[in-house]
XYZ file of C-alpha atoms in Angstrom:
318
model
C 53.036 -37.727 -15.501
C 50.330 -40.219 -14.139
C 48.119 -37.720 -13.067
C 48.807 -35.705 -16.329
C 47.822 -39.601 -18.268
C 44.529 -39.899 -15.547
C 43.260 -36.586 -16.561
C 43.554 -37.316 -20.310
C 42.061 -40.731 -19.762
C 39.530 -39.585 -17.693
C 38.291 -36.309 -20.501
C 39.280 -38.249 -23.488
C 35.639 -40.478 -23.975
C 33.985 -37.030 -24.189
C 36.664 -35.308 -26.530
C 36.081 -38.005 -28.742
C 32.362 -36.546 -29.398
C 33.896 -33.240 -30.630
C 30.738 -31.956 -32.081
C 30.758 -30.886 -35.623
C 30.099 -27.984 -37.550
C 27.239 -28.346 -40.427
C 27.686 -27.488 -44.124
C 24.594 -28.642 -46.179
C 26.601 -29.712 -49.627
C 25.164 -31.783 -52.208
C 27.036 -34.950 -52.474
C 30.396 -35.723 -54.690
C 31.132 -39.376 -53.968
C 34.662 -40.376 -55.299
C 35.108 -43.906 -57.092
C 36.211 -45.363 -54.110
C 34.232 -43.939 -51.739
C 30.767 -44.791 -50.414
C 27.932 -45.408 -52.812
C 25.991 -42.558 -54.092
C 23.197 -41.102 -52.296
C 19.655 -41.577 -53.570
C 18.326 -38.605 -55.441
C 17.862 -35.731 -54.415
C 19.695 -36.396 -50.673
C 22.182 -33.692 -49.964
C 24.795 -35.133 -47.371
C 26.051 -32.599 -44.691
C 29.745 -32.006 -43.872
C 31.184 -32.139 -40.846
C 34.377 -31.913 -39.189
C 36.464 -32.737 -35.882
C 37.292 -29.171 -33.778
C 39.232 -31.076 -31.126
C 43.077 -29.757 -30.638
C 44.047 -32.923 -29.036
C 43.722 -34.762 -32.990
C 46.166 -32.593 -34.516
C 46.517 -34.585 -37.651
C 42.240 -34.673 -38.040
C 41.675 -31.156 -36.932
C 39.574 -28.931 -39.074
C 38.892 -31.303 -41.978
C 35.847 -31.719 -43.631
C 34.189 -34.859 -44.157
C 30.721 -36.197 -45.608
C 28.175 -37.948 -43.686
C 27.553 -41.431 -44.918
C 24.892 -41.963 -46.984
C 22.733 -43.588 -44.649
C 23.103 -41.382 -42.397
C 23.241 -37.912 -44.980
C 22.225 -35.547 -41.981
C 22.694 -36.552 -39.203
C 26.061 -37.982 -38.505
C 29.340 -36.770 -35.730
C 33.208 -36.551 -36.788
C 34.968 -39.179 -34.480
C 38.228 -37.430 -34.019
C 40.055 -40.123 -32.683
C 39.264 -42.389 -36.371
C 39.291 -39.426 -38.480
C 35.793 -40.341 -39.750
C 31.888 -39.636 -39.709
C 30.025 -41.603 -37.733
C 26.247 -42.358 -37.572
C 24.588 -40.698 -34.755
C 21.770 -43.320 -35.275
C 24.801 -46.603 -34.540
C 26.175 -45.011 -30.896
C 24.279 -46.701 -27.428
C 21.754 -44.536 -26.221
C 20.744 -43.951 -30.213
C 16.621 -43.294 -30.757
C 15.960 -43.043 -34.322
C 13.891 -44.164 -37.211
C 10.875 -46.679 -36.744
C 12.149 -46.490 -33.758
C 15.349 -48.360 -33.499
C 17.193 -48.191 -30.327
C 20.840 -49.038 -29.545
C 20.667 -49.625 -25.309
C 23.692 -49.014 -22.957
C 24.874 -52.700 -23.014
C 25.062 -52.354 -27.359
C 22.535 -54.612 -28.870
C 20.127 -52.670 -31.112
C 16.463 -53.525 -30.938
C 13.197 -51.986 -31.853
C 10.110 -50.865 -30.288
C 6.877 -49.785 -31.809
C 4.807 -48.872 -29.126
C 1.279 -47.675 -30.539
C 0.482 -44.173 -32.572
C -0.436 -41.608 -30.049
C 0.611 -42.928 -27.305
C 3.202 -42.286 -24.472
C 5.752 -44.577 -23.418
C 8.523 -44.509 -20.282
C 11.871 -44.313 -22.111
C 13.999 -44.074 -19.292
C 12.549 -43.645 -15.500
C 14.931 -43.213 -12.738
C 14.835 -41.657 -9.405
C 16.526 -38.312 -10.554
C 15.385 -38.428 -14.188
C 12.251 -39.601 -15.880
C 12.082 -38.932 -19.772
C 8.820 -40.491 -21.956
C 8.404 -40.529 -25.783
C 5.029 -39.579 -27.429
C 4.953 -41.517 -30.345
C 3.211 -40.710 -33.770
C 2.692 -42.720 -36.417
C 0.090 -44.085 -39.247
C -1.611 -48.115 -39.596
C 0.665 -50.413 -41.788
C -2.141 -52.115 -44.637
C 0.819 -55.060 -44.457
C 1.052 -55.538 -40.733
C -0.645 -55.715 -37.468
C 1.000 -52.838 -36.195
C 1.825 -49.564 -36.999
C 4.316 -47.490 -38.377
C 5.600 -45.570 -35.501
C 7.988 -42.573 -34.872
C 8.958 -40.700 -31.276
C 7.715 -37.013 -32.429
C 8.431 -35.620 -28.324
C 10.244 -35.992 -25.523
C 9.074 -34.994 -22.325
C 11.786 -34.920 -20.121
C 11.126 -34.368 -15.862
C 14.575 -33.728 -13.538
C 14.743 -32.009 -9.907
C 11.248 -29.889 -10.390
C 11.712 -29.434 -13.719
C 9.991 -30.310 -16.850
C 11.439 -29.719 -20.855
C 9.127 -30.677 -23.613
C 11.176 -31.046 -27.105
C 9.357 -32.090 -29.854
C 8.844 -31.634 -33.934
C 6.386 -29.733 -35.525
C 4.164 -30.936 -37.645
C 4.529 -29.873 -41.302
C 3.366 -31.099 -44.680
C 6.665 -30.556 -47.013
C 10.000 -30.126 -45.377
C 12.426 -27.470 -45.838
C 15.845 -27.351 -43.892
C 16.230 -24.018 -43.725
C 12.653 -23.830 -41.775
C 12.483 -24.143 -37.955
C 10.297 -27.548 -37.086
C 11.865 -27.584 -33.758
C 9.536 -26.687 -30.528
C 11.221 -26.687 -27.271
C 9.664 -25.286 -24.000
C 11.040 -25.282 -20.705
C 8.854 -25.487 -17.176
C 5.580 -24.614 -19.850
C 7.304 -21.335 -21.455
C 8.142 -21.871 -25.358
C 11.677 -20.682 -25.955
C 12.105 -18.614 -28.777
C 15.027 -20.543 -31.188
C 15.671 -17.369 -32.626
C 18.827 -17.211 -35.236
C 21.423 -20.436 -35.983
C 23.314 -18.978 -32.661
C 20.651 -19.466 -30.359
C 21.499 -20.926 -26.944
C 19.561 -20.905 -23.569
C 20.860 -21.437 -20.134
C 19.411 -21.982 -16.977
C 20.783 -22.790 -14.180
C 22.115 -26.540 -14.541
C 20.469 -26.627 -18.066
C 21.923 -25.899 -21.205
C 20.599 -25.493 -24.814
C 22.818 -24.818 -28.020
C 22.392 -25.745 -31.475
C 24.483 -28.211 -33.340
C 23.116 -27.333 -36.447
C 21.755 -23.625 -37.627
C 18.357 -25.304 -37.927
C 16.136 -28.343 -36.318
C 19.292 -29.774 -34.215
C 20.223 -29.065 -30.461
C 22.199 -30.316 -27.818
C 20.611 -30.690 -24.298
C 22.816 -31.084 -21.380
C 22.007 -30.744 -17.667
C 25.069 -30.833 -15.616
C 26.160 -34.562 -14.054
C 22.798 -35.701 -15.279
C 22.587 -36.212 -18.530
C 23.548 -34.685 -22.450
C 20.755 -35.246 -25.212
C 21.219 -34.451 -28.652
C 18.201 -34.463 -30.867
C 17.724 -33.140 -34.028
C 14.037 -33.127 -36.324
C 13.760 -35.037 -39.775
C 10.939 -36.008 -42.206
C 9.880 -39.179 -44.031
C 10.808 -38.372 -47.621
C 9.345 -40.083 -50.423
C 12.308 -42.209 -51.673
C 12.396 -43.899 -47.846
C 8.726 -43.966 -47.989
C 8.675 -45.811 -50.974
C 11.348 -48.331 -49.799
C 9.893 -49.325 -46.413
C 6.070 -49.104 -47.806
C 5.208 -45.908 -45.608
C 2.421 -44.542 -48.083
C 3.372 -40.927 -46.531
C 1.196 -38.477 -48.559
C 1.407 -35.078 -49.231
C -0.621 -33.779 -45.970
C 2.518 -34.974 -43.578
C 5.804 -35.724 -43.745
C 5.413 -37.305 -40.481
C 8.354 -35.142 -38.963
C 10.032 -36.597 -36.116
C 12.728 -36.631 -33.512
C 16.420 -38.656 -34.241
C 17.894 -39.026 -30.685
C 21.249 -39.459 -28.862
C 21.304 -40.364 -24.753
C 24.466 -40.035 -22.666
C 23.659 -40.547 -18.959
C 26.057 -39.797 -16.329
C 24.275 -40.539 -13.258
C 21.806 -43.469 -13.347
C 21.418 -45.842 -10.419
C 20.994 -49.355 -11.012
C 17.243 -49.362 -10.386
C 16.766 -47.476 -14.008
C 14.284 -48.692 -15.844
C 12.420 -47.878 -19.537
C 12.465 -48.664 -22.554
C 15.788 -48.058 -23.074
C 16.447 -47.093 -19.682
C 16.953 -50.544 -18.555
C 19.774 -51.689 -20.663
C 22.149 -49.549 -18.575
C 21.530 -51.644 -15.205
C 24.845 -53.362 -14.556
C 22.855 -56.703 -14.336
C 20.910 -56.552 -17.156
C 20.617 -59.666 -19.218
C 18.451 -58.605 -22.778
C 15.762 -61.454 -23.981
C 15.139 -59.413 -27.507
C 16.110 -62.366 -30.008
C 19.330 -60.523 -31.775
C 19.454 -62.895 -34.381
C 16.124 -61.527 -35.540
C 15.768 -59.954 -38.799
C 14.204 -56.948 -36.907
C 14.674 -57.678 -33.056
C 11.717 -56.441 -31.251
C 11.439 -55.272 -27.664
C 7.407 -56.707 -26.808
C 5.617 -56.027 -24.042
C 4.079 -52.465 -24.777
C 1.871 -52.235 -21.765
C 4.295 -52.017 -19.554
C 5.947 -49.017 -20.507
C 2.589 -47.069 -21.317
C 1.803 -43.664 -19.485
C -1.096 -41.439 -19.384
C 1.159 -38.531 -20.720
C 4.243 -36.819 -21.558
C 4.992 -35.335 -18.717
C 3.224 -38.406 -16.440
C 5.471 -40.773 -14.610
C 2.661 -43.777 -14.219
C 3.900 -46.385 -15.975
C 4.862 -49.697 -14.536
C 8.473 -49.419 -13.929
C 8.513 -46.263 -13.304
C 11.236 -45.225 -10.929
C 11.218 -41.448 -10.750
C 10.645 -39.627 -6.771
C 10.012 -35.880 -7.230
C 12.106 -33.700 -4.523
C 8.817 -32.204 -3.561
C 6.471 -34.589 -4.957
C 3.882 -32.348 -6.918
C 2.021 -34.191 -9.844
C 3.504 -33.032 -13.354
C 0.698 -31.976 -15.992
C 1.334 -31.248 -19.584
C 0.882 -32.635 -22.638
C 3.470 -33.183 -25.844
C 0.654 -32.917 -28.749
C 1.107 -29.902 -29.260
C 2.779 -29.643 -32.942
């Protein structure tokens, strides 16, 4: 019986994150549900496929609103969850929830590549797109790529650039060691070796999981014109400014991991981002800036190539 109870202990964190079928529905909010979504916003459905939630199994449940695409079922509450509120969450302008919980935000700069995590085994940057706010002294930034560097290896996922945005078109550009995989078909999958690729949606969403390393999910949305509106974007009609929502789970960082959001899953890190902030900021850009996407020159970098042959490549490629 205890090692029965270990077992279940020990699986149940990742059974939890039963991933979830998509149905894109348009919206039917009851009285006492959630408020209704802006126009035009079509919520997807999703549901929990776990056996060990008998009483949750197989039912269907709407995203939240502020979260219409791009939300889990939590088997173990019986309800959708925002991909965008878990640690390890990269999403929006960007907003980052670290490993020790606190959400904070980083801007970096508009064309430019920053370490997100740098470790000895793993080194992952972002390559960040974006436009000049005519309000601030910064700009409006998005992570648009990933490249991602493990063992001698070197994945590039990113989002195409497109002008209007249709779901059922594929804005989704992976490429593995510099060969562009195909995507083909809402089945699509692609092993290799430690590596595997499968879709968690038919288009524009994958999960990305290297064995005892680390599982990724990202998934590509736009900037529509109701959010632009609301947050003062001024996206026009050339670009919808198509980027990359993110979820991190790491399963074997050291405590000398650093990045951007690296860092936060050191056992003895203390954060100085001022939470009670109406938007906390993580400063100090500089620091985190490398020369490329697949470069591993930034400051706290922390990443030691088995046979220690430079990495070239570039994400701006969409």
């Amino acid at each position: 019986m205890k090692t029965t109870s270990s077992l279940l202990l020990c699986w149940l964190p990742l059974l939890l994150f039963a991933w979830a079928i998509e149905s894109p529905v348009a919206a039917q909010p009851g009285k006492s549900g959630p408020p209704p979504p802006l126009k035009g916003v079509i919520r997807r459905k999703v549901r929990c496929l776990s056996l060990l939630f008998p009483s949750c199994y197989n039912q269907w449940h709407f995203c939240p609103v502020e979260c219409a695409k791009t939300c889990f079922l939590d088997c173990a509450l019986c309800k959708p969850v925002c991909s965008c509120n878990t640690p390890g969450a990269v999403c929006q302008d960007p907003r980052f929830v670290g490993g020790d919980g606190v959400t904070f935000f980083f801007h970096g700069r508009k064309n430019e590549d920053f370490c997100l995590v740098s470790d000895p085994n793993l080194h992952i940057n972002g390559h960040f797109i974006g436009k000049r706010s005519q309000k601030l002294t910064r700009d409006f930034t998005w992570v648009q790529s990933i490249g991602i560097m493990f063992d001698d290896h070197q994945l590039l996922v990113g989002a195409k650039r497109t002008s209007t945005w249709d779901d059922n078109e594929e804005h989704l550009y992976i490429s593995f060691n510099g060969t562009p995989l195909s995507l083909d078909g809402p089945n699509w999958n692609y092993r290799n070796s430690s590596l595997v690729i499968t879709r968690t949606s038919s288009t524009n969403a994958v999960a990305i999981e290297v064995q005892d390393n680390f599982r990724i999910t990202a998934a590509v949305v736009p900037i529509g014109a109701e959010e632009s509106r609301i947050h003062g974007y001024n996206i026009t009609n050339d670009d919808c400014f198509a980027h990359l929502e993110l979820g991190f789970k790491f399963f074997s960082l050291s405590d000398q991991v650093d990045g951007v959001l690296g860092q936060t899953y050191r056992s003895n890190y203390v954060s100085k981002i001022k939470v009670s902030a109406n938007m906390p900021v993580m400063g100090n850009i500089p620091k985190y800036s490398t020369s490329g996407i697949f470069a591993s020159d930034c400051t706290v970098s922390r990443f030691a190539r088995a046979n220690g042959t430079p990495l070239t490549g570039s994400g701006k490629v969409f």
